PDB file of N, CA and C in Angstrom:
ATOM      1  N   MET K   1     -14.941 -22.753  -0.095  1.00 51.00           N
ATOM      2  CA  MET K   1     -13.551 -22.382   0.080  1.00 51.00           C
ATOM      3  C   MET K   1     -13.124 -22.814   1.486  1.00 51.00           C
ATOM      4  N   THR K   2     -12.031 -23.543   1.583  1.00 55.00           N
ATOM      5  CA  THR K   2     -11.549 -24.007   2.881  1.00 55.00           C
ATOM      6  C   THR K   2     -10.745 -22.915   3.571  1.00 55.00           C
ATOM      7  N   ARG K   3     -10.493 -23.117   4.854  1.00 55.00           N
ATOM      8  CA  ARG K   3      -9.708 -22.141   5.618  1.00 55.00           C
ATOM      9  C   ARG K   3      -8.325 -21.966   5.011  1.00 55.00           C
ATOM     10  N   ASN K   4      -7.708 -23.045   4.529  1.00 52.00           N
ATOM     11  CA  ASN K   4      -6.369 -22.947   3.937  1.00 52.00           C
ATOM     12  C   ASN K   4      -6.373 -22.119   2.667  1.00 52.00           C
ATOM     13  N   GLU K   5      -7.431 -22.210   1.871  1.00 51.00           N
ATOM     14  CA  GLU K   5      -7.490 -21.455   0.626  1.00 51.00           C
ATOM     15  C   GLU K   5      -7.664 -19.959   0.878  1.00 51.00           C
ATOM     16  N   ARG K   6      -8.260 -19.589   2.011  1.00 51.00           N
ATOM     17  CA  ARG K   6      -8.494 -18.177   2.310  1.00 51.00           C
ATOM     18  C   ARG K   6      -7.269 -17.474   2.857  1.00 51.00           C
ATOM     19  N   LYS K   7      -6.287 -18.197   3.317  1.00 51.00           N
ATOM     20  CA  LYS K   7      -5.130 -17.571   3.961  1.00 51.00           C
ATOM     21  C   LYS K   7      -4.265 -16.841   2.937  1.00 51.00           C
ATOM     22  N   LEU K   8      -3.929 -15.616   3.243  1.00 48.00           N
ATOM     23  CA  LEU K   8      -3.021 -14.844   2.401  1.00 48.00           C
ATOM     24  C   LEU K   8      -1.594 -14.949   2.902  1.00 48.00           C
ATOM     25  N   GLY K   9      -1.424 -14.927   4.197  1.00 52.00           N
ATOM     26  CA  GLY K   9      -0.085 -14.968   4.759  1.00 52.00           C
ATOM     27  C   GLY K   9      -0.133 -15.245   6.238  1.00 52.00           C
ATOM     28  N   ARG K  10       0.973 -15.705   6.752  1.00 50.00           N
ATOM     29  CA  ARG K  10       1.103 -15.994   8.171  1.00 50.00           C
ATOM     30  C   ARG K  10       2.310 -15.238   8.693  1.00 50.00           C
ATOM     31  N   SER K  11       2.251 -14.888   9.940  1.00 49.00           N
ATOM     32  CA  SER K  11       3.383 -14.175  10.514  1.00 49.00           C
ATOM     33  C   SER K  11       4.066 -15.019  11.558  1.00 49.00           C
ATOM     34  N   LYS K  12       5.302 -14.675  11.813  1.00 48.00           N
ATOM     35  CA  LYS K  12       5.976 -15.216  12.982  1.00 48.00           C
ATOM     36  C   LYS K  12       5.580 -14.313  14.133  1.00 48.00           C
ATOM     37  N   SER K  13       5.665 -14.806  15.323  1.00 47.00           N
ATOM     38  CA  SER K  13       5.279 -14.003  16.484  1.00 47.00           C
ATOM     39  C   SER K  13       6.118 -12.737  16.543  1.00 47.00           C
ATOM     40  N   ALA K  14       5.473 -11.659  16.861  1.00 42.00           N
ATOM     41  CA  ALA K  14       6.174 -10.385  16.985  1.00 42.00           C
ATOM     42  C   ALA K  14       5.451  -9.552  18.020  1.00 42.00           C
ATOM     43  N   ILE K  15       6.192  -8.844  18.807  1.00 38.00           N
ATOM     44  CA  ILE K  15       5.571  -7.976  19.792  1.00 38.00           C
ATOM     45  C   ILE K  15       5.400  -6.616  19.143  1.00 38.00           C
ATOM     46  N   ARG K  16       4.153  -6.212  19.021  1.00 41.00           N
ATOM     47  CA  ARG K  16       3.846  -4.907  18.452  1.00 41.00           C
ATOM     48  C   ARG K  16       2.458  -4.504  18.927  1.00 41.00           C
ATOM     49  N   ALA K  17       2.245  -3.235  19.020  1.00 41.00           N
ATOM     50  CA  ALA K  17       0.962  -2.741  19.510  1.00 41.00           C
ATOM     51  C   ALA K  17      -0.142  -2.950  18.491  1.00 41.00           C
ATOM     52  N   ARG K  18       0.203  -2.931  17.219  1.00 46.00           N
ATOM     53  CA  ARG K  18      -0.809  -3.016  16.177  1.00 46.00           C
ATOM     54  C   ARG K  18      -0.202  -3.643  14.934  1.00 46.00           C
ATOM     55  N   ALA K  19      -0.972  -4.448  14.242  1.00 46.00           N
ATOM     56  CA  ALA K  19      -0.490  -5.063  13.007  1.00 46.00           C
ATOM     57  C   ALA K  19      -0.368  -3.991  11.927  1.00 46.00           C
ATOM     58  N   PRO K  20       0.597  -4.119  11.035  1.00 49.00           N
ATOM     59  CA  PRO K  20       0.773  -3.113   9.985  1.00 49.00           C
ATOM     60  C   PRO K  20      -0.365  -3.167   8.979  1.00 49.00           C
ATOM     61  N   ASN K  21      -0.615  -2.039   8.313  1.00 51.00           N
ATOM     62  CA  ASN K  21      -1.630  -2.009   7.263  1.00 51.00           C
ATOM     63  C   ASN K  21      -1.130  -2.789   6.060  1.00 51.00           C
ATOM     64  N   VAL K  22      -2.022  -3.526   5.448  1.00 48.00           N
ATOM     65  CA  VAL K  22      -1.677  -4.313   4.275  1.00 48.00           C
ATOM     66  C   VAL K  22      -2.650  -3.934   3.180  1.00 48.00           C
ATOM     67  N   SER K  23      -2.145  -3.566   2.013  1.00 46.00           N
ATOM     68  CA  SER K  23      -3.042  -3.177   0.933  1.00 46.00           C
ATOM     69  C   SER K  23      -3.691  -4.407   0.314  1.00 46.00           C
ATOM     70  N   THR K  24      -4.900  -4.250  -0.177  1.00 45.00           N
ATOM     71  CA  THR K  24      -5.619  -5.330  -0.837  1.00 45.00           C
ATOM     72  C   THR K  24      -5.586  -5.092  -2.330  1.00 45.00           C
ATOM     73  N   ARG K  25      -6.321  -5.906  -3.075  1.00 50.00           N
ATOM     74  CA  ARG K  25      -6.312  -5.777  -4.539  1.00 50.00           C
ATOM     75  C   ARG K  25      -6.794  -4.407  -4.995  1.00 50.00           C
ATOM     76  N   GLU K  26      -7.800  -3.877  -4.320  1.00 49.00           N
ATOM     77  CA  GLU K  26      -8.288  -2.554  -4.670  1.00 49.00           C
ATOM     78  C   GLU K  26      -7.395  -1.509  -4.024  1.00 49.00           C
ATOM     79  N   VAL K  27      -6.945  -0.559  -4.815  1.00 49.00           N
ATOM     80  CA  VAL K  27      -6.072   0.489  -4.291  1.00 49.00           C
ATOM     81  C   VAL K  27      -6.849   1.323  -3.279  1.00 49.00           C
ATOM     82  N   GLY K  28      -6.237   1.580  -2.131  1.00 56.00           N
ATOM     83  CA  GLY K  28      -6.857   2.406  -1.121  1.00 56.00           C
ATOM     84  C   GLY K  28      -7.810   1.677  -0.198  1.00 56.00           C
ATOM     85  N   ARG K  29      -8.042   0.417  -0.417  1.00 67.00           N
ATOM     86  CA  ARG K  29      -8.952  -0.346   0.437  1.00 67.00           C
ATOM     87  C   ARG K  29      -8.162  -1.018   1.546  1.00 67.00           C
ATOM     88  N   ARG K  30      -8.591  -0.846   2.785  1.00 70.00           N
ATOM     89  CA  ARG K  30      -7.879  -1.408   3.935  1.00 70.00           C
ATOM     90  C   ARG K  30      -8.567  -2.692   4.381  1.00 70.00           C
ATOM     91  N   PRO K  31      -7.795  -3.612   4.946  1.00 70.00           N
ATOM     92  CA  PRO K  31      -8.407  -4.851   5.448  1.00 70.00           C
ATOM     93  C   PRO K  31      -9.197  -4.592   6.727  1.00 70.00           C
ATOM     94  N   TYR K  32     -10.211  -5.408   6.944  1.00 75.00           N
ATOM     95  CA  TYR K  32     -10.912  -5.388   8.229  1.00 75.00           C
ATOM     96  C   TYR K  32      -9.935  -5.899   9.274  1.00 75.00           C
ATOM     97  N   GLU K  33      -9.946  -5.326  10.460  1.00 77.00           N
ATOM     98  CA  GLU K  33      -9.062  -5.784  11.535  1.00 77.00           C
ATOM     99  C   GLU K  33      -9.898  -6.219  12.730  1.00 77.00           C
ATOM    100  N   ILE K  34      -9.613  -7.411  13.231  1.00 78.00           N
ATOM    101  CA  ILE K  34     -10.287  -7.939  14.414  1.00 78.00           C
ATOM    102  C   ILE K  34      -9.211  -8.392  15.383  1.00 78.00           C
ATOM    103  N   THR K  35      -9.304  -7.950  16.623  1.00 80.00           N
ATOM    104  CA  THR K  35      -8.362  -8.374  17.650  1.00 80.00           C
ATOM    105  C   THR K  35      -9.026  -9.442  18.504  1.00 80.00           C
ATOM    106  N   VAL K  36      -8.355 -10.582  18.633  1.00 80.00           N
ATOM    107  CA  VAL K  36      -8.847 -11.698  19.431  1.00 80.00           C
ATOM    108  C   VAL K  36      -7.919 -11.844  20.629  1.00 80.00           C
ATOM    109  N   VAL K  37      -8.472 -11.912  21.822  1.00 82.00           N
ATOM    110  CA  VAL K  37      -7.685 -12.046  23.041  1.00 82.00           C
ATOM    111  C   VAL K  37      -7.959 -13.418  23.638  1.00 82.00           C
ATOM    112  N   VAL K  38      -6.889 -14.156  23.943  1.00 84.00           N
ATOM    113  CA  VAL K  38      -7.008 -15.469  24.578  1.00 84.00           C
ATOM    114  C   VAL K  38      -6.495 -15.321  26.006  1.00 84.00           C
ATOM    115  N   LEU K  39      -7.377 -15.546  26.968  1.00 86.00           N
ATOM    116  CA  LEU K  39      -7.030 -15.391  28.380  1.00 86.00           C
ATOM    117  C   LEU K  39      -7.106 -16.732  29.097  1.00 86.00           C
ATOM    118  N   GLY K  40      -6.299 -16.882  30.124  1.00 86.00           N
ATOM    119  CA  GLY K  40      -6.357 -18.092  30.934  1.00 86.00           C
ATOM    120  C   GLY K  40      -5.184 -18.151  31.888  1.00 86.00           C
ATOM    121  N   ALA K  41      -5.234 -19.108  32.788  1.00 89.00           N
ATOM    122  CA  ALA K  41      -4.158 -19.308  33.755  1.00 89.00           C
ATOM    123  C   ALA K  41      -2.895 -19.786  33.038  1.00 89.00           C
ATOM    124  N   THR K  42      -1.779 -19.826  33.756  1.00 86.00           N
ATOM    125  CA  THR K  42      -0.528 -20.291  33.164  1.00 86.00           C
ATOM    126  C   THR K  42      -0.588 -21.785  32.878  1.00 86.00           C
ATOM    127  N   LYS K  43       0.107 -22.178  31.821  1.00 86.00           N
ATOM    128  CA  LYS K  43       0.285 -23.583  31.435  1.00 86.00           C
ATOM    129  C   LYS K  43      -1.021 -24.340  31.195  1.00 86.00           C
ATOM    130  N   VAL K  44      -2.023 -23.659  30.592  1.00 88.00           N
ATOM    131  CA  VAL K  44      -3.281 -24.350  30.289  1.00 88.00           C
ATOM    132  C   VAL K  44      -3.464 -24.624  28.799  1.00 88.00           C
ATOM    133  N   GLY K  45      -2.547 -24.114  27.945  1.00 86.00           N
ATOM    134  CA  GLY K  45      -2.611 -24.406  26.517  1.00 86.00           C
ATOM    135  C   GLY K  45      -3.091 -23.284  25.624  1.00 86.00           C
ATOM    136  N   LYS K  46      -3.030 -22.044  26.082  1.00 84.00           N
ATOM    137  CA  LYS K  46      -3.459 -20.914  25.257  1.00 84.00           C
ATOM    138  C   LYS K  46      -2.616 -20.809  23.988  1.00 84.00           C
ATOM    139  N   SER K  47      -1.298 -20.856  24.123  1.00 83.00           N
ATOM    140  CA  SER K  47      -0.407 -20.757  22.957  1.00 83.00           C
ATOM    141  C   SER K  47      -0.572 -21.958  22.038  1.00 83.00           C
ATOM    142  N   ALA K  48      -0.788 -23.135  22.603  1.00 85.00           N
ATOM    143  CA  ALA K  48      -0.997 -24.332  21.784  1.00 85.00           C
ATOM    144  C   ALA K  48      -2.279 -24.202  20.969  1.00 85.00           C
ATOM    145  N   LEU K  49      -3.320 -23.635  21.553  1.00 86.00           N
ATOM    146  CA  LEU K  49      -4.583 -23.428  20.858  1.00 86.00           C
ATOM    147  C   LEU K  49      -4.417 -22.448  19.700  1.00 86.00           C
ATOM    148  N   VAL K  50      -3.739 -21.334  19.958  1.00 81.00           N
ATOM    149  CA  VAL K  50      -3.502 -20.333  18.915  1.00 81.00           C
ATOM    150  C   VAL K  50      -2.639 -20.921  17.802  1.00 81.00           C
ATOM    151  N   SER K  51      -1.592 -21.647  18.154  1.00 82.00           N
ATOM    152  CA  SER K  51      -0.717 -22.278  17.166  1.00 82.00           C
ATOM    153  C   SER K  51      -1.483 -23.278  16.305  1.00 82.00           C
ATOM    154  N   GLN K  52      -2.349 -24.042  16.919  1.00 85.00           N
ATOM    155  CA  GLN K  52      -3.151 -25.021  16.177  1.00 85.00           C
ATOM    156  C   GLN K  52      -4.039 -24.318  15.153  1.00 85.00           C
ATOM    157  N   TYR K  53      -4.639 -23.200  15.532  1.00 79.00           N
ATOM    158  CA  TYR K  53      -5.518 -22.469  14.620  1.00 79.00           C
ATOM    159  C   TYR K  53      -4.740 -21.762  13.510  1.00 79.00           C
ATOM    160  N   LEU K  54      -3.692 -21.023  13.878  1.00 77.00           N
ATOM    161  CA  LEU K  54      -2.975 -20.216  12.889  1.00 77.00           C
ATOM    162  C   LEU K  54      -2.073 -21.028  11.971  1.00 77.00           C
ATOM    163  N   TRP K  55      -1.335 -21.974  12.522  1.00 78.00           N
ATOM    164  CA  TRP K  55      -0.323 -22.681  11.738  1.00 78.00           C
ATOM    165  C   TRP K  55      -0.594 -24.166  11.574  1.00 78.00           C
ATOM    166  N   GLU K  56      -1.757 -24.626  12.086  1.00 84.00           N
ATOM    167  CA  GLU K  56      -2.137 -26.035  11.974  1.00 84.00           C
ATOM    168  C   GLU K  56      -1.033 -26.966  12.458  1.00 84.00           C
ATOM    169  N   SER K  57      -0.401 -26.578  13.548  1.00 84.00           N
ATOM    170  CA  SER K  57       0.623 -27.418  14.164  1.00 84.00           C
ATOM    171  C   SER K  57       0.436 -27.365  15.674  1.00 84.00           C
ATOM    172  N   PHE K  58       0.799 -28.445  16.333  1.00 82.00           N
ATOM    173  CA  PHE K  58       0.639 -28.525  17.778  1.00 82.00           C
ATOM    174  C   PHE K  58       1.991 -28.364  18.450  1.00 82.00           C
ATOM    175  N   LEU K  59       2.063 -27.498  19.450  1.00 78.00           N
ATOM    176  CA  LEU K  59       3.303 -27.289  20.195  1.00 78.00           C
ATOM    177  C   LEU K  59       3.527 -28.470  21.132  1.00 78.00           C
ATOM    178  N   THR K  60       4.678 -29.102  21.017  1.00 83.00           N
ATOM    179  CA  THR K  60       4.968 -30.247  21.882  1.00 83.00           C
ATOM    180  C   THR K  60       5.893 -29.888  23.034  1.00 83.00           C
ATOM    181  N   GLU K  61       6.583 -28.756  22.923  1.00 85.00           N
ATOM    182  CA  GLU K  61       7.488 -28.324  23.990  1.00 85.00           C
ATOM    183  C   GLU K  61       6.948 -27.048  24.624  1.00 85.00           C
ATOM    184  N   TYR K  62       7.020 -26.975  25.934  1.00 82.00           N
ATOM    185  CA  TYR K  62       6.547 -25.786  26.644  1.00 82.00           C
ATOM    186  C   TYR K  62       7.571 -24.667  26.525  1.00 82.00           C
ATOM    187  N   ARG K  63       7.088 -23.497  26.138  1.00 82.00           N
ATOM    188  CA  ARG K  63       7.916 -22.292  26.068  1.00 82.00           C
ATOM    189  C   ARG K  63       7.073 -21.148  26.622  1.00 82.00           C
ATOM    190  N   PRO K  64       7.491 -20.565  27.741  1.00 81.00           N
ATOM    191  CA  PRO K  64       6.695 -19.482  28.331  1.00 81.00           C
ATOM    192  C   PRO K  64       6.524 -18.321  27.350  1.00 81.00           C
ATOM    193  N   THR K  65       5.323 -17.801  27.257  1.00 79.00           N
ATOM    194  CA  THR K  65       5.040 -16.658  26.380  1.00 79.00           C
ATOM    195  C   THR K  65       4.334 -15.588  27.195  1.00 79.00           C
ATOM    196  N   VAL K  66       4.770 -14.353  27.012  1.00 76.00           N
ATOM    197  CA  VAL K  66       4.161 -13.217  27.687  1.00 76.00           C
ATOM    198  C   VAL K  66       3.939 -12.136  26.645  1.00 76.00           C
ATOM    199  N   GLU K  67       2.735 -11.646  26.547  1.00 72.00           N
ATOM    200  CA  GLU K  67       2.383 -10.596  25.590  1.00 72.00           C
ATOM    201  C   GLU K  67       2.881 -10.912  24.189  1.00 72.00           C
ATOM    202  N   GLU K  68       2.625 -12.088  23.724  1.00 72.00           N
ATOM    203  CA  GLU K  68       3.027 -12.483  22.381  1.00 72.00           C
ATOM    204  C   GLU K  68       1.871 -12.209  21.428  1.00 72.00           C
ATOM    205  N   PHE K  69       2.160 -11.517  20.332  1.00 73.00           N
ATOM    206  CA  PHE K  69       1.133 -11.165  19.365  1.00 73.00           C
ATOM    207  C   PHE K  69       1.361 -11.950  18.081  1.00 73.00           C
ATOM    208  N   ASN K  70       0.284 -12.444  17.508  1.00 72.00           N
ATOM    209  CA  ASN K  70       0.324 -13.155  16.233  1.00 72.00           C
ATOM    210  C   ASN K  70      -0.730 -12.532  15.336  1.00 72.00           C
ATOM    211  N   TRP K  71      -0.533 -12.614  14.047  1.00 71.00           N
ATOM    212  CA  TRP K  71      -1.565 -12.145  13.136  1.00 71.00           C
ATOM    213  C   TRP K  71      -1.577 -12.996  11.883  1.00 71.00           C
ATOM    214  N   VAL K  72      -2.741 -13.044  11.256  1.00 74.00           N
ATOM    215  CA  VAL K  72      -2.931 -13.802  10.029  1.00 74.00           C
ATOM    216  C   VAL K  72      -3.990 -13.070   9.201  1.00 74.00           C
ATOM    217  N   GLU K  73      -3.872 -13.137   7.892  1.00 76.00           N
ATOM    218  CA  GLU K  73      -4.820 -12.478   6.999  1.00 76.00           C
ATOM    219  C   GLU K  73      -5.611 -13.516   6.220  1.00 76.00           C
ATOM    220  N   TYR K  74      -6.888 -13.208   5.985  1.00 71.00           N
ATOM    221  CA  TYR K  74      -7.754 -14.055   5.179  1.00 71.00           C
ATOM    222  C   TYR K  74      -8.363 -13.212   4.079  1.00 71.00           C
ATOM    223  N   GLU K  75      -8.561 -13.796   2.919  1.00 77.00           N
ATOM    224  CA  GLU K  75      -9.249 -13.116   1.835  1.00 77.00           C
ATOM    225  C   GLU K  75     -10.734 -13.389   1.988  1.00 77.00           C
ATOM    226  N   ILE K  76     -11.534 -12.337   1.908  1.00 76.00           N
ATOM    227  CA  ILE K  76     -12.984 -12.459   2.011  1.00 76.00           C
ATOM    228  C   ILE K  76     -13.543 -12.507   0.597  1.00 76.00           C
ATOM    229  N   GLY K  77     -14.677 -13.140   0.430  1.00 77.00           N
ATOM    230  CA  GLY K  77     -15.277 -13.338  -0.886  1.00 77.00           C
ATOM    231  C   GLY K  77     -15.457 -12.090  -1.723  1.00 77.00           C
ATOM    232  N   ASP K  78     -15.606 -10.907  -1.124  1.00 78.00           N
ATOM    233  CA  ASP K  78     -15.821  -9.681  -1.895  1.00 78.00           C
ATOM    234  C   ASP K  78     -14.520  -9.029  -2.356  1.00 78.00           C
ATOM    235  N   GLY K  79     -13.389  -9.722  -2.188  1.00 77.00           N
ATOM    236  CA  GLY K  79     -12.103  -9.193  -2.627  1.00 77.00           C
ATOM    237  C   GLY K  79     -11.353  -8.418  -1.562  1.00 77.00           C
ATOM    238  N   SER K  80     -11.963  -8.204  -0.410  1.00 80.00           N
ATOM    239  CA  SER K  80     -11.268  -7.507   0.668  1.00 80.00           C
ATOM    240  C   SER K  80     -10.580  -8.517   1.578  1.00 80.00           C
ATOM    241  N   SER K  81      -9.854  -8.012   2.565  1.00 80.00           N
ATOM    242  CA  SER K  81      -9.091  -8.871   3.470  1.00 80.00           C
ATOM    243  C   SER K  81      -9.593  -8.724   4.894  1.00 80.00           C
ATOM    244  N   LEU K  82      -9.389  -9.773   5.677  1.00 74.00           N
ATOM    245  CA  LEU K  82      -9.684  -9.765   7.100  1.00 74.00           C
ATOM    246  C   LEU K  82      -8.385 -10.071   7.822  1.00 74.00           C
ATOM    247  N   MET K  83      -7.966  -9.199   8.732  1.00 76.00           N
ATOM    248  CA  MET K  83      -6.735  -9.406   9.487  1.00 76.00           C
ATOM    249  C   MET K  83      -7.107  -9.734  10.925  1.00 76.00           C
ATOM    250  N   LEU K  84      -6.724 -10.922  11.381  1.00 72.00           N
ATOM    251  CA  LEU K  84      -6.935 -11.309  12.770  1.00 72.00           C
ATOM    252  C   LEU K  84      -5.640 -11.095  13.519  1.00 72.00           C
ATOM    253  N   GLN K  85      -5.735 -10.400  14.627  1.00 66.00           N
ATOM    254  CA  GLN K  85      -4.557 -10.181  15.474  1.00 66.00           C
ATOM    255  C   GLN K  85      -4.838 -10.791  16.815  1.00 66.00           C
TER     256      GLN K  85
END
């Protein structure tokens, strides 16, 4: 299964403390949640790296970002979900 086949949904950037709960196929089962933090100096390509991974597109124009949160969900082989924030 490729990375594209595992994706359930993509979000637009949103500032929030925590991603919302998303129900899976099994009633009452919650997705696994993993928070990934990308750190670095200004203008080194952190947002471009995240954009390349999440949306498979490269940012060509610089746009300053501060505390920008993104999330994406993947389906795991056992029928549950993995949410990366």
